[in-house]
């Protein structure tokens, strides 16, 4: 039996955060002791804290608490949650999930089985997009909305942190800061983080039955948003490449 921290960075998404927490309440924990910590990155509204307080009042299944993160930006939130994980000497594994996602009931056990089968220190999930009713057919075919890797077993690299199980030993070997502040207001912090894990010698695997759903609102199922995301992703990949190599970019 292990101690596991589910860490959720959140900013002004109370409805989707609640949907995620409701899905976490239905998981099979495989006998592990689960604790959930939500990083509240909005010191003004604190809508995430309100969701947590309400669910706790209802008798939510796992220990659930909020960490107020006053420094703006996703990297600040992720680093604060990571620091809380490392400060808890009893926590063996970290799972970081975004507040616009939900998980399947067997998601966590699938990660656990793959970890035991392969000895991987980082086990990634299978992420699928979900769109509002009436969304255009091209969105379902587009790779823009599909992240991570497709596999079931050891893989060379998992480029996402969301929904993945990460061993404490791998995090302790990483170069700091774990989430580089230069990506604080842009994309790419998760790829950079996983590159740091790779450089620290972490072993990776993907669990095909560890299903995570990423939910896209109607405002993001447009050609203009998809093109902007593709452009932003290309820029962030170049930025991550520059961090990790001194070779000239051709």
Tab-separated table of N, CA and C in Angstrom, residues 110-175:
chain	number	residue	atom	x	y	z
A	110	UNK	N	-5.226	0.975	-13.711
A	110	UNK	CA	-4.504	0.669	-14.952
A	110	UNK	C	-3.092	1.241	-14.908
A	111	UNK	N	-2.943	2.457	-14.387
A	111	UNK	CA	-1.604	3.026	-14.208
A	111	UNK	C	-0.781	2.162	-13.263
A	112	UNK	N	-1.411	1.740	-12.188
A	112	UNK	CA	-0.719	0.941	-11.177
A	112	UNK	C	-0.267	-0.401	-11.739
A	113	UNK	N	-1.134	-1.057	-12.494
A	113	UNK	CA	-0.769	-2.348	-13.079
A	113	UNK	C	0.399	-2.197	-14.062
A	114	UNK	N	0.375	-1.130	-14.860
A	114	UNK	CA	1.462	-0.932	-15.818
A	114	UNK	C	2.769	-0.625	-15.092
A	115	UNK	N	2.694	0.103	-14.006
A	115	UNK	CA	3.898	0.399	-13.225
A	115	UNK	C	4.492	-0.893	-12.669
A	116	UNK	N	3.638	-1.752	-12.140
A	116	UNK	CA	4.116	-3.020	-11.570
A	116	UNK	C	4.648	-3.947	-12.657
A	117	UNK	N	4.023	-3.921	-13.822
A	117	UNK	CA	4.438	-4.803	-14.921
A	117	UNK	C	5.773	-4.397	-15.522
A	118	UNK	N	6.022	-3.093	-15.642
A	118	UNK	CA	7.196	-2.600	-16.378
A	118	UNK	C	8.294	-2.028	-15.493
A	119	UNK	N	7.968	-1.653	-14.254
A	119	UNK	CA	8.937	-0.974	-13.409
A	119	UNK	C	9.157	0.474	-13.800
A	120	UNK	N	8.287	1.007	-14.655
A	120	UNK	CA	8.436	2.396	-15.092
A	120	UNK	C	8.201	3.359	-13.940
A	121	UNK	N	8.976	4.436	-13.924
A	121	UNK	CA	8.806	5.470	-12.911
A	121	UNK	C	7.785	6.518	-13.326
A	122	UNK	N	7.484	6.569	-14.616
A	122	UNK	CA	6.467	7.485	-15.146
A	122	UNK	C	5.538	6.669	-16.035
A	123	UNK	N	4.258	6.632	-15.677
A	123	UNK	CA	3.274	5.898	-16.473
A	123	UNK	C	2.218	6.882	-16.947
A	124	UNK	N	2.117	7.031	-18.265
A	124	UNK	CA	1.171	7.971	-18.842
A	124	UNK	C	-0.156	7.329	-19.184
A	125	UNK	N	-1.221	8.123	-19.249
A	125	UNK	CA	-2.546	7.618	-19.582
A	125	UNK	C	-2.815	7.721	-21.077
A	126	UNK	N	-3.977	7.293	-21.448
A	126	UNK	CA	-4.490	7.438	-22.811
A	126	UNK	C	-5.515	8.564	-22.748
A	127	UNK	N	-5.235	9.693	-23.390
A	127	UNK	CA	-6.104	10.869	-23.308
A	127	UNK	C	-6.937	10.994	-24.581
A	128	UNK	N	-8.239	11.147	-24.389
A	128	UNK	CA	-9.159	11.340	-25.503
A	128	UNK	C	-9.917	12.651	-25.328
A	129	UNK	N	-10.172	13.360	-26.447
A	129	UNK	CA	-10.939	14.607	-26.340
A	129	UNK	C	-12.437	14.347	-26.292
A	130	UNK	N	-13.169	15.270	-25.691
A	130	UNK	CA	-14.632	15.246	-25.700
A	130	UNK	C	-15.117	16.625	-26.115
A	131	UNK	N	-16.083	16.644	-27.019
A	131	UNK	CA	-16.580	17.894	-27.578
A	131	UNK	C	-18.065	18.064	-27.282
A	132	UNK	N	-18.549	19.308	-27.309
A	132	UNK	CA	-19.995	19.530	-27.117
A	132	UNK	C	-20.795	18.912	-28.265
A	133	UNK	N	-22.058	18.579	-28.042
A	133	UNK	CA	-22.902	18.047	-29.116
A	133	UNK	C	-22.945	19.016	-30.300
A	134	UNK	N	-22.923	18.450	-31.502
A	134	UNK	CA	-22.985	19.279	-32.700
A	134	UNK	C	-21.648	19.837	-33.145
A	135	UNK	N	-20.550	19.389	-32.531
A	135	UNK	CA	-19.221	19.869	-32.938
A	135	UNK	C	-18.895	19.369	-34.338
A	136	UNK	N	-18.074	20.117	-35.090
A	136	UNK	CA	-17.763	19.735	-36.479
A	136	UNK	C	-16.992	18.424	-36.559
A	137	UNK	N	-17.204	17.706	-37.644
A	137	UNK	CA	-16.584	16.391	-37.819
A	137	UNK	C	-15.064	16.476	-37.851
A	138	UNK	N	-14.519	17.592	-38.374
A	138	UNK	CA	-13.061	17.684	-38.484
A	138	UNK	C	-12.388	17.659	-37.108
A	139	UNK	N	-13.091	18.135	-36.078
A	139	UNK	CA	-12.491	18.167	-34.744
A	139	UNK	C	-12.200	16.757	-34.244
A	140	UNK	N	-13.083	15.808	-34.555
A	140	UNK	CA	-12.897	14.434	-34.110
A	140	UNK	C	-11.714	13.768	-34.824
A	141	UNK	N	-11.408	14.241	-36.033
A	141	UNK	CA	-10.313	13.661	-36.801
A	141	UNK	C	-8.985	14.358	-36.554
A	142	UNK	N	-9.032	15.579	-36.051
A	142	UNK	CA	-7.829	16.390	-35.927
A	142	UNK	C	-6.904	15.879	-34.818
A	143	UNK	N	-5.606	15.911	-35.084
A	143	UNK	CA	-4.622	15.532	-34.067
A	143	UNK	C	-4.341	16.677	-33.098
A	144	UNK	N	-4.836	17.863	-33.397
A	144	UNK	CA	-4.623	19.017	-32.528
A	144	UNK	C	-5.163	18.758	-31.130
A	145	UNK	N	-6.276	18.023	-31.061
A	145	UNK	CA	-6.945	17.797	-29.781
A	145	UNK	C	-6.503	16.506	-29.095
A	146	UNK	N	-5.513	15.844	-29.653
A	146	UNK	CA	-5.075	14.569	-29.081
A	146	UNK	C	-3.635	14.707	-28.588
A	147	UNK	N	-3.433	14.428	-27.295
A	147	UNK	CA	-2.128	14.604	-26.682
A	147	UNK	C	-1.585	13.269	-26.183
A	148	UNK	N	-0.304	13.286	-25.840
A	148	UNK	CA	0.291	12.111	-25.242
A	148	UNK	C	0.761	11.112	-26.273
A	149	UNK	N	0.856	9.861	-25.858
A	149	UNK	CA	1.345	8.789	-26.715
A	149	UNK	C	0.275	7.713	-26.820
A	150	UNK	N	0.399	6.887	-27.822
A	150	UNK	CA	-0.499	5.756	-27.986
A	150	UNK	C	0.333	4.482	-27.869
A	151	UNK	N	0.110	3.745	-26.804
A	151	UNK	CA	0.859	2.522	-26.588
A	151	UNK	C	0.336	1.804	-25.367
A	152	UNK	N	0.853	0.618	-25.139
A	152	UNK	CA	0.471	-0.143	-23.957
A	152	UNK	C	1.684	-0.938	-23.514
A	153	UNK	N	2.547	-0.278	-22.776
A	153	UNK	CA	3.791	-0.889	-22.348
A	153	UNK	C	4.893	0.152	-22.315
A	154	UNK	N	6.145	-0.285	-22.235
A	154	UNK	CA	7.257	0.664	-22.191
A	154	UNK	C	7.297	1.537	-23.442
A	155	UNK	N	7.578	2.811	-23.274
A	155	UNK	CA	7.726	3.749	-24.380
A	155	UNK	C	8.964	4.598	-24.102
A	156	UNK	N	9.582	5.168	-25.133
A	156	UNK	CA	10.782	5.981	-24.908
A	156	UNK	C	10.527	7.231	-24.094
A	157	UNK	N	9.296	7.779	-24.221
A	157	UNK	CA	9.060	9.092	-23.623
A	157	UNK	C	7.566	9.334	-23.525
A	158	UNK	N	7.128	9.954	-22.441
A	158	UNK	CA	5.754	10.415	-22.278
A	158	UNK	C	5.813	11.938	-22.182
A	159	UNK	N	5.245	12.671	-23.140
A	159	UNK	CA	5.445	14.121	-23.190
A	159	UNK	C	4.456	14.946	-22.385
A	160	UNK	N	3.623	14.317	-21.574
A	160	UNK	CA	2.630	15.046	-20.799
A	160	UNK	C	2.718	14.640	-19.332
A	161	UNK	N	2.323	15.547	-18.467
A	161	UNK	CA	2.312	15.242	-17.041
A	161	UNK	C	0.897	14.959	-16.552
A	162	UNK	N	-0.122	15.442	-17.286
A	162	UNK	CA	-1.493	15.310	-16.822
A	162	UNK	C	-1.969	13.868	-16.868
A	163	UNK	N	-2.509	13.419	-15.753
A	163	UNK	CA	-3.043	12.064	-15.664
A	163	UNK	C	-2.001	10.982	-15.528
A	164	UNK	N	-0.725	11.354	-15.404
A	164	UNK	CA	0.362	10.373	-15.320
A	164	UNK	C	0.746	10.115	-13.863
A	165	UNK	N	1.216	8.898	-13.593
A	165	UNK	CA	1.725	8.531	-12.278
A	165	UNK	C	3.249	8.665	-12.286
A	166	UNK	N	3.798	9.423	-11.342
A	166	UNK	CA	5.230	9.706	-11.306
A	166	UNK	C	5.788	9.314	-9.943
A	167	UNK	N	6.855	8.528	-9.941
A	167	UNK	CA	7.464	8.070	-8.692
A	167	UNK	C	8.269	9.191	-8.034
A	168	UNK	N	8.267	9.188	-6.729
A	168	UNK	CA	9.021	10.187	-5.976
A	168	UNK	C	10.513	10.136	-6.318
A	169	UNK	N	11.036	8.928	-6.508
A	169	UNK	CA	12.463	8.779	-6.787
A	169	UNK	C	12.866	9.514	-8.047
A	170	UNK	N	12.011	9.489	-9.075
A	170	UNK	CA	12.325	10.169	-10.334
A	170	UNK	C	12.322	11.680	-10.141
A	171	UNK	N	11.360	12.194	-9.387
A	171	UNK	CA	11.272	13.634	-9.155
A	171	UNK	C	12.479	14.131	-8.366
A	172	UNK	N	12.932	13.337	-7.392
A	172	UNK	CA	14.071	13.750	-6.576
A	172	UNK	C	15.356	13.867	-7.400
A	173	UNK	N	15.454	13.137	-8.496
A	173	UNK	CA	16.653	13.189	-9.337
A	173	UNK	C	16.627	14.342	-10.344
A	174	UNK	N	15.502	15.021	-10.462
A	174	UNK	CA	15.343	16.045	-11.496
A	174	UNK	C	16.156	17.302	-11.212
A	175	UNK	N	16.508	17.959	-12.294
A	175	UNK	CA	17.113	19.289	-12.196
A	175	UNK	C	16.008	20.297	-11.890
